[in-house]
mmCIF file of C-alpha atoms in Angstrom:
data_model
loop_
_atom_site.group_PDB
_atom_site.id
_atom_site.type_symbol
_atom_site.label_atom_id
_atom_site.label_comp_id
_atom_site.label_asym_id
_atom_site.label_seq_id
_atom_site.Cartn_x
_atom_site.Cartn_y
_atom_site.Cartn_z
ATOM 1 C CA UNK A 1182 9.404 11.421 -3.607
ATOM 2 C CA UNK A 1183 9.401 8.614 -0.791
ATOM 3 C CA UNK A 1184 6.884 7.442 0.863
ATOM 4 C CA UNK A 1185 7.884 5.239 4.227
ATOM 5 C CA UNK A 1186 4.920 2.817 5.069
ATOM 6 C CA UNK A 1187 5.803 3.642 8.468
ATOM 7 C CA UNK A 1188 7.732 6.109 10.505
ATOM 8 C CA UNK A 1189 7.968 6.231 14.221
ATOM 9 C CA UNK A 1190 9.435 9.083 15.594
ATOM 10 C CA UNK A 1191 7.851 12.204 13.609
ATOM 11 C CA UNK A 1192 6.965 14.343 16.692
ATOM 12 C CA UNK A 1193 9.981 16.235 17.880
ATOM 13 C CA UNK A 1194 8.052 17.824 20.867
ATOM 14 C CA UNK A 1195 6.952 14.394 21.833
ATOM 15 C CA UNK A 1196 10.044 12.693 21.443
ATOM 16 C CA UNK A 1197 11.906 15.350 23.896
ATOM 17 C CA UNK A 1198 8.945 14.582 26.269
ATOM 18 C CA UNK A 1199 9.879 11.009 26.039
ATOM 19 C CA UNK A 1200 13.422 11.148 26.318
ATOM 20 C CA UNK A 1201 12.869 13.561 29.363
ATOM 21 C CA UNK A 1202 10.887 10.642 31.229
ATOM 22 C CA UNK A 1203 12.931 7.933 29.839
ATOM 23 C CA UNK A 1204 16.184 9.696 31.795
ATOM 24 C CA UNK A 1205 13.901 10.293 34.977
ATOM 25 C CA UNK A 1206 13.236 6.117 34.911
ATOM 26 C CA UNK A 1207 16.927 5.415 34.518
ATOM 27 C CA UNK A 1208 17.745 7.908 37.256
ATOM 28 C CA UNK A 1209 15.090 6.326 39.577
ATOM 29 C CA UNK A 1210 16.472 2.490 39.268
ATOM 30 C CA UNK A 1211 12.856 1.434 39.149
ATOM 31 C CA UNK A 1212 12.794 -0.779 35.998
ATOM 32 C CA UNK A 1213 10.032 -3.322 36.469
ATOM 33 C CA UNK A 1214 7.160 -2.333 37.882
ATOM 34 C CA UNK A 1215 5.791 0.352 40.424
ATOM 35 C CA UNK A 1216 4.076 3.831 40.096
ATOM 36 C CA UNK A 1217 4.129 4.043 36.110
ATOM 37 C CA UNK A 1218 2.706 0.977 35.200
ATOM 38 C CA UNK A 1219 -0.220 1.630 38.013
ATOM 39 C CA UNK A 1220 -0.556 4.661 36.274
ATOM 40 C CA UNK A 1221 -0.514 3.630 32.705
ATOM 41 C CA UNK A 1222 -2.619 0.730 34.111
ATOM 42 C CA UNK A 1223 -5.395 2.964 35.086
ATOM 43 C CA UNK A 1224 -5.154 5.741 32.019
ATOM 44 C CA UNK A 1225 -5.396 2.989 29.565
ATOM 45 C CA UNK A 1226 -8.324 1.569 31.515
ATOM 46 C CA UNK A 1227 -10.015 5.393 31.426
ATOM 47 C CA UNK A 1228 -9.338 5.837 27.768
ATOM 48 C CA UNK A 1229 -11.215 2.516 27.178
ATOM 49 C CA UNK A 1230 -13.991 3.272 29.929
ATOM 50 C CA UNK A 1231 -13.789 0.475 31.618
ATOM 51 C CA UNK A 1232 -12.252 -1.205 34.725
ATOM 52 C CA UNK A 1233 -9.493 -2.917 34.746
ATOM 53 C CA UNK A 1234 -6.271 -2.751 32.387
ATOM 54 C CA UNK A 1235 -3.595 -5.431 33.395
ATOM 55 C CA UNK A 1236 -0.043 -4.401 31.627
ATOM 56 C CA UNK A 1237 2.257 -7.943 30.466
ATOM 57 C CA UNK A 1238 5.052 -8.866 28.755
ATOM 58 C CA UNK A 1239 3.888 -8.304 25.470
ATOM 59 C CA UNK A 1240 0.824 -9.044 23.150
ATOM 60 C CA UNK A 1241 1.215 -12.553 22.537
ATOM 61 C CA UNK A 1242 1.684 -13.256 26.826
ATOM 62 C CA UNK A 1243 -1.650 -11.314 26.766
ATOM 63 C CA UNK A 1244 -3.294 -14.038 24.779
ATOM 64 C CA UNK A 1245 -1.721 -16.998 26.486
ATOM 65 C CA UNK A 1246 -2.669 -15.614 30.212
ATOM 66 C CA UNK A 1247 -6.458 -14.990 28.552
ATOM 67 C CA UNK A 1248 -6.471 -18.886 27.784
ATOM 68 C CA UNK A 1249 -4.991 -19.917 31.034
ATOM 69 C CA UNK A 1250 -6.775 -17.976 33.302
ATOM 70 C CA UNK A 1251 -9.938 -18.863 31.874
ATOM 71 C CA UNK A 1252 -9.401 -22.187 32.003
ATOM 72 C CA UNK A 1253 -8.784 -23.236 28.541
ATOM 73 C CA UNK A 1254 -5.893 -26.135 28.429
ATOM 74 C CA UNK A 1255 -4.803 -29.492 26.869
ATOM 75 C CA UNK A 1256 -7.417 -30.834 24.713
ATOM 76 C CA UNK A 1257 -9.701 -27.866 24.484
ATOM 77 C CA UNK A 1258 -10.562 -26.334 21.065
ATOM 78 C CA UNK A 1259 -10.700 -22.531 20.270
ATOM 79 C CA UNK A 1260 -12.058 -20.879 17.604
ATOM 80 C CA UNK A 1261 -9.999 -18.800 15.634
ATOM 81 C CA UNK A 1262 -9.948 -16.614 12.459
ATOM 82 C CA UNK A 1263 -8.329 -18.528 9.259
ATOM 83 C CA UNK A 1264 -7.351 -14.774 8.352
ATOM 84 C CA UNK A 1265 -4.659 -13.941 11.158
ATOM 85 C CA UNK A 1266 -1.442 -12.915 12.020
ATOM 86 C CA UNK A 1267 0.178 -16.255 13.303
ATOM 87 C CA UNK A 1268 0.524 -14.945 17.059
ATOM 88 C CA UNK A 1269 -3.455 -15.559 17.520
ATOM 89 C CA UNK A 1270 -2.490 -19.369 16.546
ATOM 90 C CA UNK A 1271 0.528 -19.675 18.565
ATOM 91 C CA UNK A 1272 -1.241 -18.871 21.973
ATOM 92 C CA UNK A 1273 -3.400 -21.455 21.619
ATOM 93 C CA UNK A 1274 -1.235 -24.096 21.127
ATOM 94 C CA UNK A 1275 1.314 -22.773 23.222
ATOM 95 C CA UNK A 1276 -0.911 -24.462 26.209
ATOM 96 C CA UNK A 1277 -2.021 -27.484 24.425
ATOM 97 C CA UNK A 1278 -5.073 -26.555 22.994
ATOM 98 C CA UNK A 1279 -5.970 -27.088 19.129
ATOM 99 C CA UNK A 1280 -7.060 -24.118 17.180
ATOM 100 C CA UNK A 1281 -10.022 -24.298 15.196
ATOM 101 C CA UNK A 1282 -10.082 -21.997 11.759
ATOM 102 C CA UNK A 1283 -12.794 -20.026 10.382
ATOM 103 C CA UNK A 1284 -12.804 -18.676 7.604
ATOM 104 C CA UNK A 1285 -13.401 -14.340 6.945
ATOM 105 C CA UNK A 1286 -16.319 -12.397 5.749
ATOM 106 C CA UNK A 1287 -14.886 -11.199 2.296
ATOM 107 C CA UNK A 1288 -15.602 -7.654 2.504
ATOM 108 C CA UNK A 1289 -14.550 -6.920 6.302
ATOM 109 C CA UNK A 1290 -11.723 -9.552 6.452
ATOM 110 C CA UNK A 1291 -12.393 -10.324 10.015
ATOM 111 C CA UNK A 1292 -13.940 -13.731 11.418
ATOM 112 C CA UNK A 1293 -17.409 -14.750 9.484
ATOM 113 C CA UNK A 1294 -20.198 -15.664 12.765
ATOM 114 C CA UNK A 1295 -21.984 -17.574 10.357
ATOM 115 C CA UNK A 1296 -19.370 -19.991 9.843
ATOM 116 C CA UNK A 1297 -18.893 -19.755 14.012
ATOM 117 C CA UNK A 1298 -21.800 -22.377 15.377
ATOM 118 C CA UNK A 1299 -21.389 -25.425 13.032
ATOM 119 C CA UNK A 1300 -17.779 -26.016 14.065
ATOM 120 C CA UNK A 1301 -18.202 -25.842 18.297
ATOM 121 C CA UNK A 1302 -17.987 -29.483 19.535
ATOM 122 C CA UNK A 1303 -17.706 -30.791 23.070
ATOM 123 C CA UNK A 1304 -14.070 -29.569 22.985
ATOM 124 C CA UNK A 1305 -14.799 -25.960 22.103
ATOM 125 C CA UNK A 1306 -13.601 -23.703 25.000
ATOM 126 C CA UNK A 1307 -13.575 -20.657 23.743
ATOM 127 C CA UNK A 1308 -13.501 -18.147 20.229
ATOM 128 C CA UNK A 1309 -11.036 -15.732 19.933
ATOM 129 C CA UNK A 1310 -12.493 -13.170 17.008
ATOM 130 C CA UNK A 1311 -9.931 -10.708 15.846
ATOM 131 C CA UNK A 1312 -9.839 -6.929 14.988
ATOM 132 C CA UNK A 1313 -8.115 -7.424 12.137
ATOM 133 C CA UNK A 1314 -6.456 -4.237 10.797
ATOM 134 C CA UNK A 1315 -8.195 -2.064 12.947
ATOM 135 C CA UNK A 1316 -11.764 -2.867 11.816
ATOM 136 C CA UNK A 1317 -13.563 -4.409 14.447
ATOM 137 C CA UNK A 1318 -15.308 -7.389 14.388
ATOM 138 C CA UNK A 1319 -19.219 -7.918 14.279
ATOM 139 C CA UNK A 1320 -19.390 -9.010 17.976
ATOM 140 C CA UNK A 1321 -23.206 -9.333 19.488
ATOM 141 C CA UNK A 1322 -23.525 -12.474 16.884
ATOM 142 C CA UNK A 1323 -20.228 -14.061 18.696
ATOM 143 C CA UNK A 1324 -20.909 -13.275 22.222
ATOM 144 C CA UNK A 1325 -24.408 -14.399 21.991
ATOM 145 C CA UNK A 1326 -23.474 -17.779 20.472
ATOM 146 C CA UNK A 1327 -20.831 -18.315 22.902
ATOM 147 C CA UNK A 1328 -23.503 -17.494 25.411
ATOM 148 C CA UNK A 1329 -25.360 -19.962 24.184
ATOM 149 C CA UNK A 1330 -22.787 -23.182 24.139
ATOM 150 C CA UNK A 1331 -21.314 -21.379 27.581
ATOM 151 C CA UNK A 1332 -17.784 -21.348 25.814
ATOM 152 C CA UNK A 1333 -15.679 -18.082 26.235
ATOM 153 C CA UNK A 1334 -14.844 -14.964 24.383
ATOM 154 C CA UNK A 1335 -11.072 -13.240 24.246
ATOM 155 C CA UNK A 1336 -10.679 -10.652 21.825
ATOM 156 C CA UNK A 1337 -7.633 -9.988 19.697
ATOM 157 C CA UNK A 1338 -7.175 -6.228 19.788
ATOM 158 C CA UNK A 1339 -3.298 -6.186 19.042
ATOM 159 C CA UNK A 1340 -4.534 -3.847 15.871
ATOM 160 C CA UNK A 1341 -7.872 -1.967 17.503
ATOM 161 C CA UNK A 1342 -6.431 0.769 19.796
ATOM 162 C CA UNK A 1343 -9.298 3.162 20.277
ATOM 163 C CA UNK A 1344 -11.784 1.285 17.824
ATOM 164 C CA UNK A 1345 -14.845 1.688 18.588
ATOM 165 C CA UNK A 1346 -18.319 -1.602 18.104
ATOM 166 C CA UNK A 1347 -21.620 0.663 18.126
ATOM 167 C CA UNK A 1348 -20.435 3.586 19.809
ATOM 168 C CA UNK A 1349 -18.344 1.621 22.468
ATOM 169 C CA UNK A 1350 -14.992 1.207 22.917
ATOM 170 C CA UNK A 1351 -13.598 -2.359 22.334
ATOM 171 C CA UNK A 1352 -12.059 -3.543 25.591
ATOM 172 C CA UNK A 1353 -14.296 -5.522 27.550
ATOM 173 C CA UNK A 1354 -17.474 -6.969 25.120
ATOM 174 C CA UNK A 1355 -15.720 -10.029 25.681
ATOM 175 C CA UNK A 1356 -14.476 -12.154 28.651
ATOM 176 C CA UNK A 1357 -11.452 -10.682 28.225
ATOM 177 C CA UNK A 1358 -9.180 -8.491 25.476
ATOM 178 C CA UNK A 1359 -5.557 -9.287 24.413
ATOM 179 C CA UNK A 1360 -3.348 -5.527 23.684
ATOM 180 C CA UNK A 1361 0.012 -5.741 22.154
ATOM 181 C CA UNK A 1362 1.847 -2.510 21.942
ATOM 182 C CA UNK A 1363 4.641 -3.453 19.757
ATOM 183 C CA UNK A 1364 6.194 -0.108 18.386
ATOM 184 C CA UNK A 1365 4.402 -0.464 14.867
ATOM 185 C CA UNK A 1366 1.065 -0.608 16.389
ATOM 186 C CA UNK A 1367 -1.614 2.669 17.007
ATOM 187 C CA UNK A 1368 -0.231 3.064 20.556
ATOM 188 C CA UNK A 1369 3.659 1.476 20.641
ATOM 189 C CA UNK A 1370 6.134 1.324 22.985
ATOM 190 C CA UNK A 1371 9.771 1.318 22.245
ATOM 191 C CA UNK A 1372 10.031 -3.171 22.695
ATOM 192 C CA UNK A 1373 7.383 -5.704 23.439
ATOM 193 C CA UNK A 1374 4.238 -4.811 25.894
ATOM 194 C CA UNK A 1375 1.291 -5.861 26.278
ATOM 195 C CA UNK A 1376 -2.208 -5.876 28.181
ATOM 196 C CA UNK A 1377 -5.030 -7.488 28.909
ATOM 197 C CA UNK A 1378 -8.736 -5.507 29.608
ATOM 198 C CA UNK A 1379 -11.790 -6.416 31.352
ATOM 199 C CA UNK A 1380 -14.363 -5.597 33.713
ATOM 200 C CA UNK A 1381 -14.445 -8.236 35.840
ATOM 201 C CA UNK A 1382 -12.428 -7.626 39.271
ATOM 202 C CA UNK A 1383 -11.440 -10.825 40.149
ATOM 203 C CA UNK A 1384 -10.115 -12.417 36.676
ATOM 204 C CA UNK A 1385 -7.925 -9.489 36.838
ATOM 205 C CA UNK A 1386 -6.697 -9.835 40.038
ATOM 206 C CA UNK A 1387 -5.922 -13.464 39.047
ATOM 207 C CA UNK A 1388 -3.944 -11.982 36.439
ATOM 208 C CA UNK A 1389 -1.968 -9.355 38.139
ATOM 209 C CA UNK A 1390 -0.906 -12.465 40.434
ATOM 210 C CA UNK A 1391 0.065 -14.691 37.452
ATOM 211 C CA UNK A 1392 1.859 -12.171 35.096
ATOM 212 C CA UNK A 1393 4.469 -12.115 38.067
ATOM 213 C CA UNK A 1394 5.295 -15.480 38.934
ATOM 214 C CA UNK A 1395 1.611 -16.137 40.576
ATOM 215 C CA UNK A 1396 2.792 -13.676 43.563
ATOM 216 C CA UNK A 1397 1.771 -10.492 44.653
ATOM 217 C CA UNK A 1398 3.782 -10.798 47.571
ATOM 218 C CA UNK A 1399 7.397 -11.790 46.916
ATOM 219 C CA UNK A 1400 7.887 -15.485 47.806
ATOM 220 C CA UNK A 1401 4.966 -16.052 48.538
ATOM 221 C CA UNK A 1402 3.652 -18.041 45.633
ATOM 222 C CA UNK A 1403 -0.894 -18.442 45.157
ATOM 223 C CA UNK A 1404 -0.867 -19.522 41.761
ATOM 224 C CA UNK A 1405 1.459 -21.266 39.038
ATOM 225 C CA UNK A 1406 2.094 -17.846 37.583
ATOM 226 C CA UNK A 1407 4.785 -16.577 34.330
ATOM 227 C CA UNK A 1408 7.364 -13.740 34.083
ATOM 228 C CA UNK A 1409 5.098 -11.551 31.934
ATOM 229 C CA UNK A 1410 5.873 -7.747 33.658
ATOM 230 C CA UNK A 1411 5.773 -4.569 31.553
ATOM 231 C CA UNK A 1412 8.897 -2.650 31.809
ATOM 232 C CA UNK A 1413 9.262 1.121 33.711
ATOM 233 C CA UNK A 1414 10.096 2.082 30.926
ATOM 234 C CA UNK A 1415 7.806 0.954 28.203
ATOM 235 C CA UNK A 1416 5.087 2.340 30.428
ATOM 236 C CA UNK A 1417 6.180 5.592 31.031
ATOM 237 C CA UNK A 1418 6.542 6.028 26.742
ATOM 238 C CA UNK A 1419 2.871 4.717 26.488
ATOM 239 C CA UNK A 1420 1.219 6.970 29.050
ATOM 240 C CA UNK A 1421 3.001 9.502 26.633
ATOM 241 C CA UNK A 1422 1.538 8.166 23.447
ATOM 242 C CA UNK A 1423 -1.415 7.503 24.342
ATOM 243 C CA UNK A 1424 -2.340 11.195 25.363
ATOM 244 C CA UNK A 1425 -1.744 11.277 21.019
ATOM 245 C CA UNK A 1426 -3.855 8.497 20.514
ATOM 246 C CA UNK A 1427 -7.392 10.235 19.386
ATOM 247 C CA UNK A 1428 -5.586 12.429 17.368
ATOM 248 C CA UNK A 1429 -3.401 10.429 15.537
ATOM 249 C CA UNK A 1430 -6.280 8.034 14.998
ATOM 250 C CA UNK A 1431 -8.123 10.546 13.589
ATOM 251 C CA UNK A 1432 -5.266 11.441 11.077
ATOM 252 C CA UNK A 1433 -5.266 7.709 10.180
ATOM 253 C CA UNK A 1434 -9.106 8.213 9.673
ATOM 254 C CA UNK A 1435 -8.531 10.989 6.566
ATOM 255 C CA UNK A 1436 -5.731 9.302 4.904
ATOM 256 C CA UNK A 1437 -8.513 6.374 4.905
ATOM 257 C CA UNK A 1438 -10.802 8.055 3.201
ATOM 258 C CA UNK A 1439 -8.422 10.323 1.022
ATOM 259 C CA UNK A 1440 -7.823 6.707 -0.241
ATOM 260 C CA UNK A 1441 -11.143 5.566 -0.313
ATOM 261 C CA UNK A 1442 -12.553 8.861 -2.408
ATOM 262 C CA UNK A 1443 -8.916 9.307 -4.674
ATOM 263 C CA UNK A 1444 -9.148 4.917 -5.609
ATOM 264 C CA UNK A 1445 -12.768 4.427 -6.091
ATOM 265 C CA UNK A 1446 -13.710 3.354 -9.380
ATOM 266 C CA UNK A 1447 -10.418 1.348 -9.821
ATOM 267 C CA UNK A 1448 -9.662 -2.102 -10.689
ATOM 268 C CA UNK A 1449 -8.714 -2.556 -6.829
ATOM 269 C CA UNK A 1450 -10.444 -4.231 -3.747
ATOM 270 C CA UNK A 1451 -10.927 -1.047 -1.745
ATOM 271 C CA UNK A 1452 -11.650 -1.597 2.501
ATOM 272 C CA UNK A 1453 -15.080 -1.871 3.581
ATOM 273 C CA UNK A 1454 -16.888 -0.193 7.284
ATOM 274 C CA UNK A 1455 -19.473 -1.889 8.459
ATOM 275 C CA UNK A 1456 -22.231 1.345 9.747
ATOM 276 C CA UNK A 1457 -21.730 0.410 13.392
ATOM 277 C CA UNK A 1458 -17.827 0.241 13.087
ATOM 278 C CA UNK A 1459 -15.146 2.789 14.118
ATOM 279 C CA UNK A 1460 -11.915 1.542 13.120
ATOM 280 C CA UNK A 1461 -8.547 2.964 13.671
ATOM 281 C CA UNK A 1462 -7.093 1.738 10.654
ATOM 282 C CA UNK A 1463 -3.661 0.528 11.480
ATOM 283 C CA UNK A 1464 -3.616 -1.106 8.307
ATOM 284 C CA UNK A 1465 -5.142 0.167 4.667
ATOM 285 C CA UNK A 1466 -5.539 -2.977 2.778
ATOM 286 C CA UNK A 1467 -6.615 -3.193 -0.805
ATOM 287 C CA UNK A 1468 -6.358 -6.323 -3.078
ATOM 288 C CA UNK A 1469 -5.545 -7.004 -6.620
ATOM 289 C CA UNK A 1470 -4.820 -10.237 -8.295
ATOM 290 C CA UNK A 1471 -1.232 -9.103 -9.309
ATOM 291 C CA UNK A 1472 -0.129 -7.247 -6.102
ATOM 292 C CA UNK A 1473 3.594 -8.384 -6.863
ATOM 293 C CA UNK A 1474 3.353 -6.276 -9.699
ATOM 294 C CA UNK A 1475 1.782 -3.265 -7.679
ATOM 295 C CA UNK A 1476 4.601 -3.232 -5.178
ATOM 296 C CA UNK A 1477 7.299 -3.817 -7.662
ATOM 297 C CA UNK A 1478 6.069 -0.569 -9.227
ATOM 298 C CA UNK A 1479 5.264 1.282 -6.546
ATOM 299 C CA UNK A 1480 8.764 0.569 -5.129
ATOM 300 C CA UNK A 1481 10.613 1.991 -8.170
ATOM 301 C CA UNK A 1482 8.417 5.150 -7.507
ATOM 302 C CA UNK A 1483 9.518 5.457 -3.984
ATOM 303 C CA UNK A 1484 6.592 4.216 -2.545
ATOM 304 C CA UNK A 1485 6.803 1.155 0.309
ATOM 305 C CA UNK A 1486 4.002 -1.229 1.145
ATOM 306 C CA UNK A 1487 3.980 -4.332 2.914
ATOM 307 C CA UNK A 1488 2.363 -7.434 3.021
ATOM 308 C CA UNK A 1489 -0.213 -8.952 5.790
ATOM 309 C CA UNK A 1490 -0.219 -11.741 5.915
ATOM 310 C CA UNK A 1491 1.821 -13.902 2.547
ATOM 311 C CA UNK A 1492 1.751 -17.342 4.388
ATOM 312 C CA UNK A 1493 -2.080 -18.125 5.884
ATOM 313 C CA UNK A 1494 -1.594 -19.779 9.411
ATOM 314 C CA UNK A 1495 -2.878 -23.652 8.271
ATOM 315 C CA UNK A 1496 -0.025 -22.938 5.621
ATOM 316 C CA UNK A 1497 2.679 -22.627 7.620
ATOM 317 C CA UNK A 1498 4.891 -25.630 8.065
ATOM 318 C CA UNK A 1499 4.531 -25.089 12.018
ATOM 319 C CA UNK A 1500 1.087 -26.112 11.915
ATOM 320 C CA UNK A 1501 1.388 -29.101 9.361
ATOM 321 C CA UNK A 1502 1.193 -31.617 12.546
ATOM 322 C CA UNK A 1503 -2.634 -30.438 12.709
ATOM 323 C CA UNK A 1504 -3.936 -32.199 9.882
ATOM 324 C CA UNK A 1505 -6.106 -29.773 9.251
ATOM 325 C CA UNK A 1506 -8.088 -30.961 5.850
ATOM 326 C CA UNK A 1507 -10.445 -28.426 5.187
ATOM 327 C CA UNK A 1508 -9.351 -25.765 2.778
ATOM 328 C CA UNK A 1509 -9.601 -22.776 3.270
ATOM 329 C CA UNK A 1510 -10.081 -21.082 0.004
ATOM 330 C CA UNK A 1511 -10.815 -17.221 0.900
ATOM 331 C CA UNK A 1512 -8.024 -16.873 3.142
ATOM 332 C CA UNK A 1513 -5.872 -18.347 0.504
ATOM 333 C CA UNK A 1514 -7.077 -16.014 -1.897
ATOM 334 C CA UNK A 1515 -7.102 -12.872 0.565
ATOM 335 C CA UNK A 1516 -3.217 -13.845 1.486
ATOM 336 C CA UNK A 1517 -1.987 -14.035 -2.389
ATOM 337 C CA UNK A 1518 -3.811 -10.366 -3.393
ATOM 338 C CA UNK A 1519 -3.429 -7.698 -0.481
ATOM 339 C CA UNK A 1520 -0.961 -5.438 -0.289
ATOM 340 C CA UNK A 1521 -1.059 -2.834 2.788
ATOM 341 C CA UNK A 1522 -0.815 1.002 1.408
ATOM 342 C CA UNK A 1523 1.652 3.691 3.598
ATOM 343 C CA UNK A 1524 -0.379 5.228 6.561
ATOM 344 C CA UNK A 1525 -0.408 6.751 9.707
ATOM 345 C CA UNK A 1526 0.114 10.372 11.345
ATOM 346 C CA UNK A 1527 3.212 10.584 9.633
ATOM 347 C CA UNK A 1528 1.859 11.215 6.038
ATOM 348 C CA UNK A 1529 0.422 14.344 5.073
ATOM 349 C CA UNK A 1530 -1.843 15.226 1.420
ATOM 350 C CA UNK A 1531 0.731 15.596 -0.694
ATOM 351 C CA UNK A 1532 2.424 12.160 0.365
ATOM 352 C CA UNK A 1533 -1.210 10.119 -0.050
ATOM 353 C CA UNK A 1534 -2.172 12.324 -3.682
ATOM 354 C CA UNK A 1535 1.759 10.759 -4.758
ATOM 355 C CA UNK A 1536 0.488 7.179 -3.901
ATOM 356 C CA UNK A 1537 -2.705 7.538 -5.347
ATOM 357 C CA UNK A 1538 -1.566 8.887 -8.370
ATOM 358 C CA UNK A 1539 1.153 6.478 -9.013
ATOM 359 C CA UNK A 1540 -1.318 3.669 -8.105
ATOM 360 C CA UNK A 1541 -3.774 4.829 -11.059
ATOM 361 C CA UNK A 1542 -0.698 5.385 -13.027
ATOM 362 C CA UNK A 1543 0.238 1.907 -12.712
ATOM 363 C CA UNK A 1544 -2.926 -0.191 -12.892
ATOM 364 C CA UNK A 1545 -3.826 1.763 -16.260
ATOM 365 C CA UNK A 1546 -0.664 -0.636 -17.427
ATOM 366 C CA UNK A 1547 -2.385 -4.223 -16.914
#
């Protein structure tokens, strides 16, 4: 049997509902802009329950315009998870600022608020906690310490589409909240998109100016703006997917925890919900000390995983002019032993009982 760690077209009817509106935006020659992303703009918003949805470029642009538009620039620190995709890290240095690691809470994976308060300085800016995997992140500890050193909060939600913090939507805790909608993600497009989320009217009118050259009227120019615009197109295939969203969320909930009751007991590092989370899991991590092994094996059998993250951000030779000389132990440890199982509404029971069954097959061997 084979097992694809991810598939994206597995809905015929919605596909043919796709293609149907992808021919009606070629026909209308409105590519960039207009009536669907206004639409998409305010559906996304109404999913989230909240007020404003601002539709970029893609999900890194989302991050960068957070930083600028808040005021973070040259010189200024931001916090930022050890345990990230590199994207988080690129934003903030992509405007001069220097990012600041902190290292994970073990079981969760996502940014430790302990750690948070003893590394602010003068230069601190802002802390940009991520929903790593789809678990969200403990965020009343965050927001109230950035409250308390007035520095600012942008969320990473490139992984969190529908997540839920205590019952709430994530999408506007924080100052603001960075989307990407590449196609692998819990709501994808077909290319790059992004957004950003918020309730607070005038940042995103600020925004809507500066993801289009800072001008809402053209040539006429308010603020040093970017090209950051969502495409016709990529809207028009969200607004689609996104009327799937709960439900294929909730498929991505029982595979979970067909994993969760199938591997416990196991020599493995199974994922761990906090009570007051609802994540989406768009990733099912579980760690082992010789996870080479695991996906060499479970390769042979058919089976594909995938690896997030192999390389931890301060590792990468990109970053090597930072000097950064703390260590950073756990996220060392987390990058050399996860391994990402198949999952997503594309899998049914029989497809999951393979995996499991393969995976206790195999770790009976070491």
């Amino acid at each position: 049997m084979k097992v694809s760690f991810l598939e994206l077209v597995f809905d015929e009817k919605l596909q043919s509902s796709i293609n149907e509106s992808i021919l009606r935006i070629s026909n209308s020659s409105n590519y960039i802009g207009g009536k669907e992303i206004e639409f998409f703009e305010k559906e996304y918003a109404k999913f989230l329950n909240l007020k404003e949805a601002i539709a970029v470029g893609n999900g890194y642009d989302a991050l960068v315009l957070s930083l600028k538009v808040l005021g973070i620039s040259s010189g200024d620190e931001v916090l930022v998870p050890s345990n990230t995709f590199i994207a988080t890290w690129l934003a903030i240095v992509s405007i001069g600022a220097k990012p600041i690691p902190v290292e994970p809470i073990e079981r969760t994976y996502n940014i430790d608020y302990t750690k948070i308060e003893k590394l602010i300085s003068k230069k601190t800016k802002a802390i940009i906690p991520v929903h790593l995997y789809g678990q969200p992140c403990n965020l009343d500890p965050i927001i109230s310490i950035a409250k308390k050193h007035n520095i600012k909060v942008i969320e990473d939600a490139a992984q969190a589409h529908g997540a839920k913090y205590k019952g709430e939507h994530i999408g506007a805790h924080g100052d603001l909240v960075a989307w990407s909608f590449y196609p692998g993600k819990n709501l994808g497009a077909y290319g790059d998109a992004g957004a950003i989320t918020t309730n607070n009217l005038r940042i995103a009118k600020k925004l809507r100016l500066m993801r289009n050259y800072g001008s809402e009227i053209k040539y006429k120019n308010d603020v040093i703006g970017v090209n950051s615009r969502m495409d016709s197109l990529q809207a028009t295939v969200l607004r689609k997917k996104l009327k799937k969203l709960r439900s294929w969320n909730k498929k991505r909930n029982l595979i979970a925890n067909f994993y969760k009751d199938h591997l416990s007991g196991l020599d493995l590092i199974l994922p761990f919900t906090e009570k007051w989370a609802e994540p989406v899991w768009h990733l099912f991590c579980v760690r082992h000390p010789k996870r080479n092994f695991l996906i060499e094996k479970l390769k042979k059998r058919g089976i594909e995983t995938l690896i997030h993250y192999p390389i931890a951000p301060h590792e990468q030779k990109a970053f090597k002019y930072l000097n950064l000389s703390k260590k950073y132990p756990l996220t060392e440890k987390i990058s050399k032993e996860l391994l990402s199982l198949p999952i997503g509404p594309h899998l049914n029971e029989k497809k999951c009982e393979y995996v499991c069954n393969n995976l206790k097959k195999i770790l009976k061997t070491i």
